[in-house]
């Protein structure tokens, strides 16, 4: 092994638990900050609406990772298809819930919408960061047949 692979070994462990853990806590913190800001700007309705939006965004994106975690033994193509389907379903359901939430008089629309957008962006940033840290294989090391110890090209 070279020094790069010794200091940062590539793992073959499912990344979903790490991504959930590393995305949930900081995204929740971002949502709490949004709630405080909107409570100061718009009063109690703004703070409560922002907390609702935070819980909504966290629930939808955490549920997606939990679904994908159960499918981790499938082929990479099937996982990609499932991930796209889960994400599509999340966006549709999130949109429907937000449309239905407009019927609730006590919710502050701008606080809800802005907080959902901010928490979703934060979730995506922390999820990508976490995935990059899990050091997943992007190929099947057993099927590659190439030796990494040879110095020449093939």
PDB file of C-alpha atoms in Angstrom:
ATOM      1  CA  UNK A   1       0.000   0.000   0.000  1.00  0.00           C
ATOM      2  CA  UNK A   2       1.146   3.493  -0.674  1.00  0.00           C
ATOM      3  CA  UNK A   3       1.076   6.268   1.908  1.00  0.00           C
ATOM      4  CA  UNK A   4      -2.112   7.837   0.493  1.00  0.00           C
ATOM      5  CA  UNK A   5      -4.165   4.680   0.898  1.00  0.00           C
ATOM      6  CA  UNK A   6      -2.689   4.029   4.334  1.00  0.00           C
ATOM      7  CA  UNK A   7      -3.688   7.413   5.713  1.00  0.00           C
ATOM      8  CA  UNK A   8      -7.177   7.415   4.145  1.00  0.00           C
ATOM      9  CA  UNK A   9      -8.294   3.833   3.486  1.00  0.00           C
ATOM     10  CA  UNK A  10     -11.176   3.224   1.104  1.00  0.00           C
ATOM     11  CA  UNK A  11     -14.053   1.470   2.838  1.00  0.00           C
ATOM     12  CA  UNK A  12     -16.739  -0.823   1.557  1.00  0.00           C
ATOM     13  CA  UNK A  13     -19.154   0.009   4.388  1.00  0.00           C
ATOM     14  CA  UNK A  14     -22.609   1.371   3.611  1.00  0.00           C
ATOM     15  CA  UNK A  15     -22.413   5.176   3.667  1.00  0.00           C
ATOM     16  CA  UNK A  16     -26.061   5.776   4.513  1.00  0.00           C
ATOM     17  CA  UNK A  17     -25.787   5.740   8.317  1.00  0.00           C
ATOM     18  CA  UNK A  18     -22.834   8.130   8.216  1.00  0.00           C
ATOM     19  CA  UNK A  19     -24.590  10.421   5.755  1.00  0.00           C
ATOM     20  CA  UNK A  20     -27.721  10.463   7.933  1.00  0.00           C
ATOM     21  CA  UNK A  21     -25.749  11.250  11.070  1.00  0.00           C
ATOM     22  CA  UNK A  22     -23.538  13.857   9.430  1.00  0.00           C
ATOM     23  CA  UNK A  23     -26.447  15.590   7.645  1.00  0.00           C
ATOM     24  CA  UNK A  24     -29.162  15.536  10.295  1.00  0.00           C
ATOM     25  CA  UNK A  25     -27.443  17.356  13.148  1.00  0.00           C
ATOM     26  CA  UNK A  26     -25.945  20.302  11.236  1.00  0.00           C
ATOM     27  CA  UNK A  27     -29.088  20.738   9.118  1.00  0.00           C
ATOM     28  CA  UNK A  28     -31.213  20.788  12.271  1.00  0.00           C
ATOM     29  CA  UNK A  29     -28.890  23.447  13.682  1.00  0.00           C
ATOM     30  CA  UNK A  30     -29.330  25.510  10.506  1.00  0.00           C
ATOM     31  CA  UNK A  31     -33.103  25.149  10.915  1.00  0.00           C
ATOM     32  CA  UNK A  32     -32.966  26.317  14.523  1.00  0.00           C
ATOM     33  CA  UNK A  33     -30.969  29.371  13.461  1.00  0.00           C
ATOM     34  CA  UNK A  34     -33.612  30.090  10.804  1.00  0.00           C
ATOM     35  CA  UNK A  35     -36.346  29.717  13.424  1.00  0.00           C
ATOM     36  CA  UNK A  36     -34.649  32.197  15.727  1.00  0.00           C
ATOM     37  CA  UNK A  37     -34.154  34.682  12.881  1.00  0.00           C
ATOM     38  CA  UNK A  38     -37.783  34.406  11.742  1.00  0.00           C
ATOM     39  CA  UNK A  39     -39.055  34.589  15.328  1.00  0.00           C
ATOM     40  CA  UNK A  40     -37.196  37.875  15.738  1.00  0.00           C
ATOM     41  CA  UNK A  41     -38.318  39.207  12.348  1.00  0.00           C
ATOM     42  CA  UNK A  42     -41.906  37.926  12.192  1.00  0.00           C
ATOM     43  CA  UNK A  43     -42.811  36.992  15.748  1.00  0.00           C
ATOM     44  CA  UNK A  44     -44.009  33.658  17.049  1.00  0.00           C
ATOM     45  CA  UNK A  45     -45.732  32.716  13.791  1.00  0.00           C
ATOM     46  CA  UNK A  46     -42.452  33.117  11.905  1.00  0.00           C
ATOM     47  CA  UNK A  47     -40.531  31.008  14.421  1.00  0.00           C
ATOM     48  CA  UNK A  48     -43.126  28.242  14.530  1.00  0.00           C
ATOM     49  CA  UNK A  49     -43.431  28.225  10.740  1.00  0.00           C
ATOM     50  CA  UNK A  50     -39.679  27.967  10.449  1.00  0.00           C
ATOM     51  CA  UNK A  51     -39.576  25.059  12.904  1.00  0.00           C
ATOM     52  CA  UNK A  52     -42.348  23.330  10.931  1.00  0.00           C
ATOM     53  CA  UNK A  53     -40.321  23.775   7.756  1.00  0.00           C
ATOM     54  CA  UNK A  54     -37.199  22.413   9.442  1.00  0.00           C
ATOM     55  CA  UNK A  55     -38.961  19.285  10.680  1.00  0.00           C
ATOM     56  CA  UNK A  56     -40.579  18.811   7.281  1.00  0.00           C
ATOM     57  CA  UNK A  57     -37.309  19.029   5.341  1.00  0.00           C
ATOM     58  CA  UNK A  58     -35.396  16.849   7.821  1.00  0.00           C
ATOM     59  CA  UNK A  59     -38.120  14.194   7.842  1.00  0.00           C
ATOM     60  CA  UNK A  60     -38.251  13.947   4.068  1.00  0.00           C
ATOM     61  CA  UNK A  61     -34.515  13.757   3.481  1.00  0.00           C
ATOM     62  CA  UNK A  62     -33.867  11.432   6.433  1.00  0.00           C
ATOM     63  CA  UNK A  63     -36.610   9.106   5.196  1.00  0.00           C
ATOM     64  CA  UNK A  64     -34.907   8.958   1.805  1.00  0.00           C
ATOM     65  CA  UNK A  65     -31.628   7.844   3.336  1.00  0.00           C
ATOM     66  CA  UNK A  66     -33.423   5.293   5.489  1.00  0.00           C
ATOM     67  CA  UNK A  67     -35.122   3.823   2.396  1.00  0.00           C
ATOM     68  CA  UNK A  68     -31.849   3.711   0.479  1.00  0.00           C
ATOM     69  CA  UNK A  69     -30.100   2.081   3.430  1.00  0.00           C
ATOM     70  CA  UNK A  70     -32.495  -0.862   3.175  1.00  0.00           C
ATOM     71  CA  UNK A  71     -31.677  -1.234  -0.547  1.00  0.00           C
ATOM     72  CA  UNK A  72     -27.877  -1.110  -0.209  1.00  0.00           C
ATOM     73  CA  UNK A  73     -27.386  -4.755  -1.214  1.00  0.00           C
ATOM     74  CA  UNK A  74     -28.784  -4.165  -4.705  1.00  0.00           C
ATOM     75  CA  UNK A  75     -26.639  -3.568  -7.765  1.00  0.00           C
ATOM     76  CA  UNK A  76     -25.266  -0.052  -8.275  1.00  0.00           C
ATOM     77  CA  UNK A  77     -27.612   0.507 -11.224  1.00  0.00           C
ATOM     78  CA  UNK A  78     -30.629  -0.497  -9.127  1.00  0.00           C
ATOM     79  CA  UNK A  79     -29.504   1.716  -6.257  1.00  0.00           C
ATOM     80  CA  UNK A  80     -29.112   4.665  -8.633  1.00  0.00           C
ATOM     81  CA  UNK A  81     -32.579   4.066 -10.057  1.00  0.00           C
ATOM     82  CA  UNK A  82     -34.007   3.756  -6.542  1.00  0.00           C
ATOM     83  CA  UNK A  83     -32.203   6.917  -5.430  1.00  0.00           C
ATOM     84  CA  UNK A  84     -33.637   8.848  -8.363  1.00  0.00           C
ATOM     85  CA  UNK A  85     -37.125   7.493  -7.660  1.00  0.00           C
ATOM     86  CA  UNK A  86     -36.869   8.283  -3.944  1.00  0.00           C
ATOM     87  CA  UNK A  87     -35.636  11.808  -4.637  1.00  0.00           C
ATOM     88  CA  UNK A  88     -38.399  12.390  -7.209  1.00  0.00           C
ATOM     89  CA  UNK A  89     -41.011  11.144  -4.729  1.00  0.00           C
ATOM     90  CA  UNK A  90     -39.553  13.354  -1.992  1.00  0.00           C
ATOM     91  CA  UNK A  91     -39.751  16.456  -4.159  1.00  0.00           C
ATOM     92  CA  UNK A  92     -43.342  15.667  -5.184  1.00  0.00           C
ATOM     93  CA  UNK A  93     -44.507  14.962  -1.617  1.00  0.00           C
ATOM     94  CA  UNK A  94     -42.652  17.983  -0.243  1.00  0.00           C
ATOM     95  CA  UNK A  95     -44.337  20.166  -2.858  1.00  0.00           C
ATOM     96  CA  UNK A  96     -47.766  18.736  -2.047  1.00  0.00           C
ATOM     97  CA  UNK A  97     -47.247  19.273   1.688  1.00  0.00           C
ATOM     98  CA  UNK A  98     -46.125  22.843   1.097  1.00  0.00           C
ATOM     99  CA  UNK A  99     -49.156  23.522  -1.117  1.00  0.00           C
ATOM    100  CA  UNK A 100     -51.434  22.076   1.568  1.00  0.00           C
ATOM    101  CA  UNK A 101     -49.630  24.142   4.193  1.00  0.00           C
ATOM    102  CA  UNK A 102     -50.664  27.310   2.367  1.00  0.00           C
ATOM    103  CA  UNK A 103     -54.208  26.556   3.532  1.00  0.00           C
ATOM    104  CA  UNK A 104     -53.117  26.910   7.176  1.00  0.00           C
ATOM    105  CA  UNK A 105     -53.729  30.524   8.162  1.00  0.00           C
ATOM    106  CA  UNK A 106     -51.276  30.590  11.064  1.00  0.00           C
ATOM    107  CA  UNK A 107     -48.242  29.544   9.011  1.00  0.00           C
ATOM    108  CA  UNK A 108     -45.980  32.301   7.758  1.00  0.00           C
ATOM    109  CA  UNK A 109     -45.484  31.430   4.082  1.00  0.00           C
ATOM    110  CA  UNK A 110     -42.185  33.209   3.444  1.00  0.00           C
ATOM    111  CA  UNK A 111     -40.654  31.878   6.680  1.00  0.00           C
ATOM    112  CA  UNK A 112     -41.719  28.338   5.771  1.00  0.00           C
ATOM    113  CA  UNK A 113     -40.521  28.479   2.180  1.00  0.00           C
ATOM    114  CA  UNK A 114     -37.215  30.174   2.896  1.00  0.00           C
ATOM    115  CA  UNK A 115     -36.442  27.817   5.771  1.00  0.00           C
ATOM    116  CA  UNK A 116     -37.236  24.726   3.691  1.00  0.00           C
ATOM    117  CA  UNK A 117     -34.921  25.986   0.952  1.00  0.00           C
ATOM    118  CA  UNK A 118     -32.091  26.781   3.375  1.00  0.00           C
ATOM    119  CA  UNK A 119     -32.374  23.484   5.278  1.00  0.00           C
ATOM    120  CA  UNK A 120     -32.525  21.477   2.024  1.00  0.00           C
ATOM    121  CA  UNK A 121     -29.394  23.179   0.698  1.00  0.00           C
ATOM    122  CA  UNK A 122     -27.631  22.627   4.029  1.00  0.00           C
ATOM    123  CA  UNK A 123     -28.701  18.957   4.019  1.00  0.00           C
ATOM    124  CA  UNK A 124     -27.351  18.441   0.514  1.00  0.00           C
ATOM    125  CA  UNK A 125     -24.020  20.104   1.340  1.00  0.00           C
ATOM    126  CA  UNK A 126     -23.508  18.039   4.482  1.00  0.00           C
ATOM    127  CA  UNK A 127     -24.664  14.838   2.784  1.00  0.00           C
ATOM    128  CA  UNK A 128     -22.203  15.254  -0.093  1.00  0.00           C
ATOM    129  CA  UNK A 129     -19.443  16.142   2.368  1.00  0.00           C
ATOM    130  CA  UNK A 130     -20.219  13.036   4.409  1.00  0.00           C
ATOM    131  CA  UNK A 131     -20.333  10.784   1.346  1.00  0.00           C
ATOM    132  CA  UNK A 132     -16.945  12.062   0.199  1.00  0.00           C
ATOM    133  CA  UNK A 133     -15.516  11.227   3.621  1.00  0.00           C
ATOM    134  CA  UNK A 134     -16.793   7.629   3.523  1.00  0.00           C
ATOM    135  CA  UNK A 135     -14.344   6.873   0.690  1.00  0.00           C
ATOM    136  CA  UNK A 136     -16.566   4.470  -1.252  1.00  0.00           C
ATOM    137  CA  UNK A 137     -15.299   2.404  -4.166  1.00  0.00           C
ATOM    138  CA  UNK A 138     -16.447   3.699  -7.544  1.00  0.00           C
ATOM    139  CA  UNK A 139     -15.533   0.402  -9.181  1.00  0.00           C
ATOM    140  CA  UNK A 140     -15.548  -3.275  -8.231  1.00  0.00           C
ATOM    141  CA  UNK A 141     -11.999  -3.918  -6.959  1.00  0.00           C
ATOM    142  CA  UNK A 142     -12.301  -7.700  -7.379  1.00  0.00           C
ATOM    143  CA  UNK A 143     -13.469  -7.497 -10.994  1.00  0.00           C
ATOM    144  CA  UNK A 144     -10.967  -4.905 -12.165  1.00  0.00           C
ATOM    145  CA  UNK A 145      -8.190  -7.465 -12.645  1.00  0.00           C
ATOM    146  CA  UNK A 146      -5.599  -4.685 -12.749  1.00  0.00           C
ATOM    147  CA  UNK A 147      -2.760  -4.733 -10.299  1.00  0.00           C
ATOM    148  CA  UNK A 148      -2.181  -1.480  -8.468  1.00  0.00           C
ATOM    149  CA  UNK A 149       1.361  -2.471  -7.548  1.00  0.00           C
ATOM    150  CA  UNK A 150       2.741  -2.344 -11.095  1.00  0.00           C
ATOM    151  CA  UNK A 151       4.200   0.976 -12.075  1.00  0.00           C
ATOM    152  CA  UNK A 152       3.493   0.759 -15.812  1.00  0.00           C
ATOM    153  CA  UNK A 153       0.344   1.387 -17.799  1.00  0.00           C
ATOM    154  CA  UNK A 154      -1.639  -1.433 -19.358  1.00  0.00           C
TER     155      UNK A 154
END
